[in-house]
Structure formats: C-alpha cells, structure tokens
Coordinates of C-alpha atoms and ligand atoms in Angstrom, one line a residue:
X1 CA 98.5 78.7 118.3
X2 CA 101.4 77.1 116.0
X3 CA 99.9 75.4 112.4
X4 CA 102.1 72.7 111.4
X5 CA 102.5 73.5 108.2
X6 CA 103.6 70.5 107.2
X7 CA 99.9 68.8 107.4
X8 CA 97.7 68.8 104.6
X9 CA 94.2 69.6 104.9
X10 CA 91.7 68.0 103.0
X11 CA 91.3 71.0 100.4
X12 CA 95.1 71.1 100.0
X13 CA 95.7 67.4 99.5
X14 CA 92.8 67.4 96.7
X15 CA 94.4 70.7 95.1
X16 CA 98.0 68.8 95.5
X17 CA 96.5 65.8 93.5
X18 CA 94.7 67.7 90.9
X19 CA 98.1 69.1 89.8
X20 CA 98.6 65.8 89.1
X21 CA 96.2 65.8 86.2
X22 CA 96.4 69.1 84.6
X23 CA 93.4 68.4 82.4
X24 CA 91.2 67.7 85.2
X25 CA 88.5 70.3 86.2
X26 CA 88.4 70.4 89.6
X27 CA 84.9 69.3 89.8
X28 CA 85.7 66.5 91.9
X29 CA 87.6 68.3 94.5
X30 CA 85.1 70.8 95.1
X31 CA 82.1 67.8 95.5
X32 CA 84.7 66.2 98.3
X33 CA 85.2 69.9 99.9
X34 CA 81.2 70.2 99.5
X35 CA 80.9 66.9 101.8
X36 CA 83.6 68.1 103.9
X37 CA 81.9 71.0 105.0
X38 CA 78.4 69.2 105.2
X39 CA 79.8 66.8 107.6
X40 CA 81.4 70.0 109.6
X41 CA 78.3 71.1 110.0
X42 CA 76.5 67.7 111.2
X43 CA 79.3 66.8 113.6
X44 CA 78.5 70.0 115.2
X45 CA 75.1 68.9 115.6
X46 CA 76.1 65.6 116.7
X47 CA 78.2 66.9 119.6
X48 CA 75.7 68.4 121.0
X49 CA 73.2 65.5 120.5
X50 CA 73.5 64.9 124.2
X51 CA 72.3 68.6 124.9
X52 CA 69.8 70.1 122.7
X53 CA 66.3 69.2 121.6
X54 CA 67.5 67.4 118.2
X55 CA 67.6 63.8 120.2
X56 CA 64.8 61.4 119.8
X57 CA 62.4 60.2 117.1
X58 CA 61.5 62.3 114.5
X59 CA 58.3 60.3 114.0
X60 CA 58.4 59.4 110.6
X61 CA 59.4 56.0 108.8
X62 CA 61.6 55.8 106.2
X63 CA 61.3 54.0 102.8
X64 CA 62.7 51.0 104.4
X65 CA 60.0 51.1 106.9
X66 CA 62.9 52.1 110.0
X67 CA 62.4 54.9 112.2
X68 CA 63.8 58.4 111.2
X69 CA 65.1 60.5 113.7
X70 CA 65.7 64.0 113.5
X71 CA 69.5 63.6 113.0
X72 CA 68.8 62.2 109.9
X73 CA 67.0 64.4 108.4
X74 CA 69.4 67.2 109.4
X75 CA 72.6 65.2 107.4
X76 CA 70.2 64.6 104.8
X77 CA 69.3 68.4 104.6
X78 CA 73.0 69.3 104.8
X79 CA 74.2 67.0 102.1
X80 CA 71.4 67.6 99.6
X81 CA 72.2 71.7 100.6
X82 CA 75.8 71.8 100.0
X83 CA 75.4 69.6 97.0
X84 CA 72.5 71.6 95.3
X85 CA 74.3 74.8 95.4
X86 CA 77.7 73.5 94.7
X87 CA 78.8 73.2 90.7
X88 CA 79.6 69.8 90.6
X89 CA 76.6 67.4 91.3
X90 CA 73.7 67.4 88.8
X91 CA 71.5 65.0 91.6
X92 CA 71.7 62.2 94.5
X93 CA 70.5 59.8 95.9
X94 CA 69.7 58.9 99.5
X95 CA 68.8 56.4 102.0
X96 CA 66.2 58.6 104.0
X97 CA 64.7 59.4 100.0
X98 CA 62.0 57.6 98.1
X99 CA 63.5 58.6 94.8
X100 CA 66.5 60.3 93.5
X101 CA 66.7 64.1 93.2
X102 CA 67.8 65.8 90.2
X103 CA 68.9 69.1 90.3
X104 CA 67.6 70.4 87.6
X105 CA 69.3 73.8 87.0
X106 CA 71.5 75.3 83.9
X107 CA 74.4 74.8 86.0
X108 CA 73.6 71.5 87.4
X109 CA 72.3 70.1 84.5
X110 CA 76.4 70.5 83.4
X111 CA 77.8 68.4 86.2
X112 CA 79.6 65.5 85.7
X113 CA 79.0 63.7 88.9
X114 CA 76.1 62.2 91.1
X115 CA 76.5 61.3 94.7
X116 CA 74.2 58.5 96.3
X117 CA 75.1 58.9 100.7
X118 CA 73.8 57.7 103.5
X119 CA 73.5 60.4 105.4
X120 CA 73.8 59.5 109.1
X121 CA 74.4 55.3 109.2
X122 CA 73.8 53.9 112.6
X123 CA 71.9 56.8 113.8
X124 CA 70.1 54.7 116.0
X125 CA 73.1 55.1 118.4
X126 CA 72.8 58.7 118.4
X127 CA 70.8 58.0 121.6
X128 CA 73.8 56.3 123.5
X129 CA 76.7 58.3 122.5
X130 CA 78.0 56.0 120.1
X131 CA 79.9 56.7 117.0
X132 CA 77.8 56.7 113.8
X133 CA 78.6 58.2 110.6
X134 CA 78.3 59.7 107.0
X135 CA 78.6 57.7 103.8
X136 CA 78.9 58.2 100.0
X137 CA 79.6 57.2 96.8
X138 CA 80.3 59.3 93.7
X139 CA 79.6 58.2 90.0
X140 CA 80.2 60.1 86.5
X141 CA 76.5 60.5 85.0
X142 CA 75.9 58.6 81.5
X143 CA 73.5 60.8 80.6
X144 CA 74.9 63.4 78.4
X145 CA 75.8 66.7 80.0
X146 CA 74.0 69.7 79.2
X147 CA 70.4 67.8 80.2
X148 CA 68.9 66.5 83.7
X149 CA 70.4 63.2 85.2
X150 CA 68.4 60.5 84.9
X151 CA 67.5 56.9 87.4
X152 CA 70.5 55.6 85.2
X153 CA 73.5 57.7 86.6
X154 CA 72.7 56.3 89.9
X155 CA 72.0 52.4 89.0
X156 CA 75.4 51.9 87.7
X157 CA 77.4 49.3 89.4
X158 CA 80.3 50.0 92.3
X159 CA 83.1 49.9 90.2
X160 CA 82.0 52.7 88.4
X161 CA 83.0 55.0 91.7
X162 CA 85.2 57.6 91.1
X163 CA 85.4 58.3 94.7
X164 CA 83.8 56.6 97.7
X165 CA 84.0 58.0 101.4
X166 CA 83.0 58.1 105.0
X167 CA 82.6 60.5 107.9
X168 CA 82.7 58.8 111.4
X169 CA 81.6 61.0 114.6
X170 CA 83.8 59.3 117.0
X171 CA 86.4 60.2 119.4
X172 CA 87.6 62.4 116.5
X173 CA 85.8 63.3 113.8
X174 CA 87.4 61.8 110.6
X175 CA 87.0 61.9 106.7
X176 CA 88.3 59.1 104.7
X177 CA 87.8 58.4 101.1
X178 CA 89.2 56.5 98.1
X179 CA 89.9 57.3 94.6
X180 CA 91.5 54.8 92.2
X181 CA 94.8 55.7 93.7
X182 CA 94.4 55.4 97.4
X183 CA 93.1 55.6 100.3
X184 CA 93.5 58.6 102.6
X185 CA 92.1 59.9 106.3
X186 CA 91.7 63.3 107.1
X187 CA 91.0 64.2 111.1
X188 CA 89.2 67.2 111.9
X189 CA 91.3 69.7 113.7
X190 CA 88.3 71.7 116.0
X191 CA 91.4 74.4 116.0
X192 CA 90.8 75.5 112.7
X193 CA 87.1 73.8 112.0
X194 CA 89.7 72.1 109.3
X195 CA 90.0 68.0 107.9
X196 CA 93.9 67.9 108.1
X197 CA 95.8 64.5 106.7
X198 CA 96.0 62.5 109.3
X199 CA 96.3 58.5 107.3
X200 CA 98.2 59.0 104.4
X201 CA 97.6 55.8 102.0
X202 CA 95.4 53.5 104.4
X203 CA 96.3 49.8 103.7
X204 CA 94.2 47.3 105.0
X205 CA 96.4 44.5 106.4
X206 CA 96.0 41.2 104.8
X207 CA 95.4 39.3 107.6
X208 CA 94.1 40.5 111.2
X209 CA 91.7 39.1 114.6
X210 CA 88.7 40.7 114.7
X211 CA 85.7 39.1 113.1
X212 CA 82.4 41.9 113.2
X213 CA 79.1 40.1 113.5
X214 CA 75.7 40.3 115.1
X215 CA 76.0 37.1 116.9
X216 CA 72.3 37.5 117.9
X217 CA 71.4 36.4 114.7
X218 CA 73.5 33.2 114.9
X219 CA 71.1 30.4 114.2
X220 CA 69.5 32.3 111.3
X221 CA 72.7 32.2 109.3
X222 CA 73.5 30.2 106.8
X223 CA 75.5 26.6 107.4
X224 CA 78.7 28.4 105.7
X225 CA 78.3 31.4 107.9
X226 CA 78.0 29.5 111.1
X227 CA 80.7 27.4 110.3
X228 CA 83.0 30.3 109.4
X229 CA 82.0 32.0 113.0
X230 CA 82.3 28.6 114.7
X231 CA 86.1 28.5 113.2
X232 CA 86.7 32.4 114.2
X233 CA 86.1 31.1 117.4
X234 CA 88.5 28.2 117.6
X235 CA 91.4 30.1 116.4
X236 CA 94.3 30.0 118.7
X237 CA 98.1 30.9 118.8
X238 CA 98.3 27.5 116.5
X239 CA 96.3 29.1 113.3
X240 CA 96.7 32.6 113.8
X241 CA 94.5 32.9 116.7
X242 CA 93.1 34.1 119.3
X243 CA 90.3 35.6 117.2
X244 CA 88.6 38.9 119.0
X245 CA 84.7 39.8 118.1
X246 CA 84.1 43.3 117.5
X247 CA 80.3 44.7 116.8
X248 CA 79.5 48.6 117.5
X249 CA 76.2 48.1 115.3
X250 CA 77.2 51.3 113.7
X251 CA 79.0 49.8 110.0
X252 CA 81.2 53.0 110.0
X253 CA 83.3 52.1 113.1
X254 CA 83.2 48.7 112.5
X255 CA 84.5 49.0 109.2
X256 CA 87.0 51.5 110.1
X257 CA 88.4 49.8 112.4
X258 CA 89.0 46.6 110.6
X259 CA 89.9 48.8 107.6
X260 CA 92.9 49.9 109.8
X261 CA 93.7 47.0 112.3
X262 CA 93.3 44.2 109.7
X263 CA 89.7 42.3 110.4
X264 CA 86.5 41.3 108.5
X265 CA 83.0 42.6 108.6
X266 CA 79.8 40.6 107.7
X267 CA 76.3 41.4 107.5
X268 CA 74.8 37.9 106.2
X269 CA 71.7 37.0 104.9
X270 CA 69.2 35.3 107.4
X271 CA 66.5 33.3 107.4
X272 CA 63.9 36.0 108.0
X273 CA 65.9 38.5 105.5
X274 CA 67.6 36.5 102.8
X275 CA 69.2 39.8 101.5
X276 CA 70.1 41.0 104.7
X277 CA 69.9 44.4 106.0
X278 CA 72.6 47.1 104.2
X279 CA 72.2 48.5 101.3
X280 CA 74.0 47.6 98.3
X281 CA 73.9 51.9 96.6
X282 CA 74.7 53.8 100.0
X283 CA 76.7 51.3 102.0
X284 CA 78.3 48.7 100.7
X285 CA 79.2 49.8 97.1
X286 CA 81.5 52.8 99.2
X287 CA 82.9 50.4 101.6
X288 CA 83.6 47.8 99.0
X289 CA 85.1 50.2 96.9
X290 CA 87.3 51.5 99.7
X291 CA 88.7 48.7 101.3
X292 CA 89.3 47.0 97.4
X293 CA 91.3 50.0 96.8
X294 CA 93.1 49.5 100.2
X295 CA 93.8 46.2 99.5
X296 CA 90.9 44.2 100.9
X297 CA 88.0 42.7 99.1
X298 CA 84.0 42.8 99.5
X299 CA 81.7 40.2 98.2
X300 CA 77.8 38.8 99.1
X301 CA 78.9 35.7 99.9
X302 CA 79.1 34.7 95.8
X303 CA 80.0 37.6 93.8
X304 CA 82.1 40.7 94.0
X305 CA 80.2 43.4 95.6
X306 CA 81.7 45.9 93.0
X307 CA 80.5 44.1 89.5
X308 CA 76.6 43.9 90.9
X309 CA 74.2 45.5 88.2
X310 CA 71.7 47.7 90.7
X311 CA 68.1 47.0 89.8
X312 CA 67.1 49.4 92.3
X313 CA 67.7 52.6 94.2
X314 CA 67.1 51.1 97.7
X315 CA 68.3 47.3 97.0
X316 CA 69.8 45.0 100.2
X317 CA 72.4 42.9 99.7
X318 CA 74.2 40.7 102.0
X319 CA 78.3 42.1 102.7
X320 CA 81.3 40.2 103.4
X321 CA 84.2 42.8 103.8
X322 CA 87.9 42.6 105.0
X323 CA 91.4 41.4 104.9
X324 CA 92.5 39.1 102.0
X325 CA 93.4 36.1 103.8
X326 CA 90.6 36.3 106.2
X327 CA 88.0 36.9 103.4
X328 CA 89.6 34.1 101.4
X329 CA 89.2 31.6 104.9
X330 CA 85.4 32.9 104.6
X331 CA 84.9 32.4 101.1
X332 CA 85.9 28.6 101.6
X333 CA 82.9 28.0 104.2
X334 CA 80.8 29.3 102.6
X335 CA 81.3 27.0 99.6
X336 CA 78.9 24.7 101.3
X337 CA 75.7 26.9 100.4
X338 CA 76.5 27.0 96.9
Ligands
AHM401 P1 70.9 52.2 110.9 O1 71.5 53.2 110.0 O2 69.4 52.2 110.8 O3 71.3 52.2 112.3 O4 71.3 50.8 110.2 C1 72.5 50.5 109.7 C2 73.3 49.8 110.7 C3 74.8 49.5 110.3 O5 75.6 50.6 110.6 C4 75.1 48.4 111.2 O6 76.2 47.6 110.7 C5 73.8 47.6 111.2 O7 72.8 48.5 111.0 C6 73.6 46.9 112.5 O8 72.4 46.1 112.4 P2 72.0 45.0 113.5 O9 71.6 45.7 114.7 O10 70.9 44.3 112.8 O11 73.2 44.1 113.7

C-alpha cells in the first residue's frame, strides 16, 4: 500500500494548527480526535446496519416524544464514552438526554470545554440506507474550572462555539468542522481506519440552485415562506435559474451538500409547530456556526441564529441556512410576516 504522505489526517492537521498557538493546550485537539474516533466506531456500526440485529426500533421515546432506535443509543453511548474518559470535556449535552451530564471527576471537573451533539441526526433513514449523520457543537464552560459544569456552560448562545462539526455516513464517511478560522473536511480512508484532509478551507458559494424543503408541508408555511418557494420555482436562465429542489430528510446531507455546491436549507415554522422541528443547541447552532464561518449565513426567519440566548436544553427553532445571495432573496419574502 503507498501513503501519500502529502495528506493530512485529522490528528495531524489539528497538531499543524496548534503550533500555530504555542500557548494553546491542546485540549481542543484531543476533544476533536475524541469525536473522531467515536464516529469511527459508529460508522462501523452503520455499515453494517443492513446486516446485523442493531436495525429497528429500540422501543423507547425520546424527550421530544420521537422514536429511538437502537442506532441512537449506540452514538449516544460512544460519544458520551469517548468524551467521559478523555481530558478535555467536563459534560454534554444530548438530543437522546433529558438533562445534561456532568462529568463530575478531579480531572474532568478541570476541563475547559462542553460538547452538546446530536448523536445520529436523521436516523430514521437508517432503515433505507440513507445517509444520516453525527453533530456537535463545542463551548468553553463559564463556570470556573476546578468545580463541576453547570446548566449554564451549555445555554450559552452559538457564537460562543469554539468549534462546531459534523459526521455524515454517506458514500464516504466524512468529518467536517469549523473553528474561527475555517472550515475543513476530513474523508475517512477505510485503509488506515484514518480522517485524512480531503476539503481544505470549504467556502460556501455565494449564490447556487438548490433550494432544500419539505414541500409536504407547503400550505402550513408561512405567506413569506410560500412566496419564497413559489419564486424558487419560477427561476429561469433569466434570474439565475433553473432552481433544482433537493430534500434527503437527513439535515446532514442536505446541508452538506448546499454547504459545498452553493444552495439554501429551510426548516420553517408551520402552522401545527410554530417553532418547527430542529433544534436550536444540537443542530442548528453547529450548522449556523459552520456555514457563517464558510461564508454563508443562518437565521429563523428574524434574527441571526448565532446571537439567540438558549432558554432551554432541548429548545426548537425554525432554520434558514445558505448562500449569501440566496439567503438575502429569502430574507426579503419573508418581510411580509413581520
Ligand atoms: P431525526 O433525527 O428524528 O430524523 O430528525 C431530524 C431530521 C433532520 O435531519 C431533517 O432535516 C428533518 O428531520 C426532516 O424532517 P421532515 O421529515 O419533517 O422534513
């Protein structure tokens, strides 16, 4: 086997940056190697999803009332492993999890981070071989080091991140996340069971074709969401057209792919669920975060997704994420429900 040595893997590329910032402590490259090999170990799981006994219904409900299944709980148990016995997380905060949980140790107590993940979004595709994935968000505590973390290290607003990520299970297996100063895409290589640098400094493009939406819900939108759909699907070679929709139902590959083709992603409010379905702490905080820092923008229809003050752990919002220009033709409809 020849190793191109000229491709970074994940552990490198954080080791390259650190040097970067020799005061830094490493404590944030070892939380995104922790991930890194949690998701290792659930992507093995989900390629084999088709053939062992892990498919189906676990049975149980979460918090948000949805059905759990047993993939979930497996990332779930994964992340919160990895995490626990790593040095550099002193709690977290989940979607499958009623509350937040502290790790309440002598060496966890002097962490400087907290991580709030989703641990398997879209996992009700698991069923149908489509690609789902892992999502986080990482915070610096408030509480003073030295003592537990408290509810308060996890309710702090998005733009507090000090890195924000994803794992999609796809046609590869890939590992993006964003710090402050860029976006970057690691591919697993199944060679060497390694993430190797595969999208140096992801840019969103400005402007792009695809428009992500559950069209099922059409009529339940908002007048400034239907109007904004109703113009997606008017574009033509005269206005930057012809517009393409794109919905997976799985946020991660939708995202992604607008992230990297140019595109915009909306989960709306509706009549039945004014605050939609994601969730502001595990989904759209990273993704907001991510494509900002690529150049895009993310807002709930009024305000920047980033600058909302959490109330709670498990709060909905709705998201609006994408290219500028697209994002900025949205924002315009959707003056009308002001
Ligand atoms: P899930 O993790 O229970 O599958 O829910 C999250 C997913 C997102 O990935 C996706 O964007 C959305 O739910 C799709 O919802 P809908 O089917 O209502 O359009």
């Amino acid at each position: 086997m020849s190793i191109n040595r000229q491709v970074l893997t994940l552990d490198e590329f954080t080791l390259q940056q650190l040097r970067n910032f020799p005061s830094a402590t490493g404590e944030l490259s070892r939380l995104l190697r922790d991930i890194g090999l949690a998701s290792k170990r659930v992507n093995v799981e989900v390629n084999k999803a088709g053939l062992v006994d892990i498919l189906g219904d676990h049975g149980t409900t979460n918090i948000q009332g949805e059905e759990v299944k047993k993939m979930d709980i497996y990332a779930n148990n994964q992340l919160i492993g990895v995490l626990k016995h790593g040095i550099s997380c002193a709690g977290i905060g989940s979607e499958e999890m009623d509350e937040i949980e502290i790790f309440d140790d002598e060496i966890s107590n002097q962490s400087k981070y907290v991580c709030l993940f989703d641990p398997l979004d879209g996992s009700s595709n698991i069923d149908v071989n489509v690609s789902i994935g892992t999502i986080f968000g990482i915070y610096k505590r408030v509480s003073p080091l030295g003592s537990p973390c408290t509810i308060e290290d996890f309710l702090q607003p998005g733009n507090r991140q000090v890195a924000a990520g994803y794992v999609i299970y796809g046609s590869s297996t890939m590992l993006v996340y964003a710090t402050k100063r860029g976006v970057n895409g690691f591919t697993l290589d199944p060679q060497i069971g390694e993430f190797t640098l595969s999208h140096p400094d992801i840019k969103c493009p400005p402007t792009g074709r695809i428009y992500s939406v559950n069209h099922g819900n059409f009529f339940q939108y908002s007048e400034g969401v239907r109007n904004y759909i109703n113009i997606c699907q008017k574009k033509d070679k005269s206005n930057g057209g012809p517009y393409t929709q794109r919905y997976i139902g799985s946020m991660v590959a939708d995202v992604h792919r607008n992230l990297i083709k140019g595109g915009i992603f909306t989960y709306p409010g509706t009549i039945d669920k004014p605050k939609g379905k994601l969730r502001l702490l595990y989904e759209c905080n990273p993704f907001a975060f991510i494509v900002e820092v690529a150049g895009g923008k993310a807002t709930n229809g009024k305000d920047r997704i980033l600058d909302i003050q959490p109330t709670e752990l498990h709060q909905r919002t709705p998201f609006f994420v994408g290219s500028v220009d697209m994002m900025a033709e949205l924002e315009t409809c959707l003056e009308i429900d002001k």
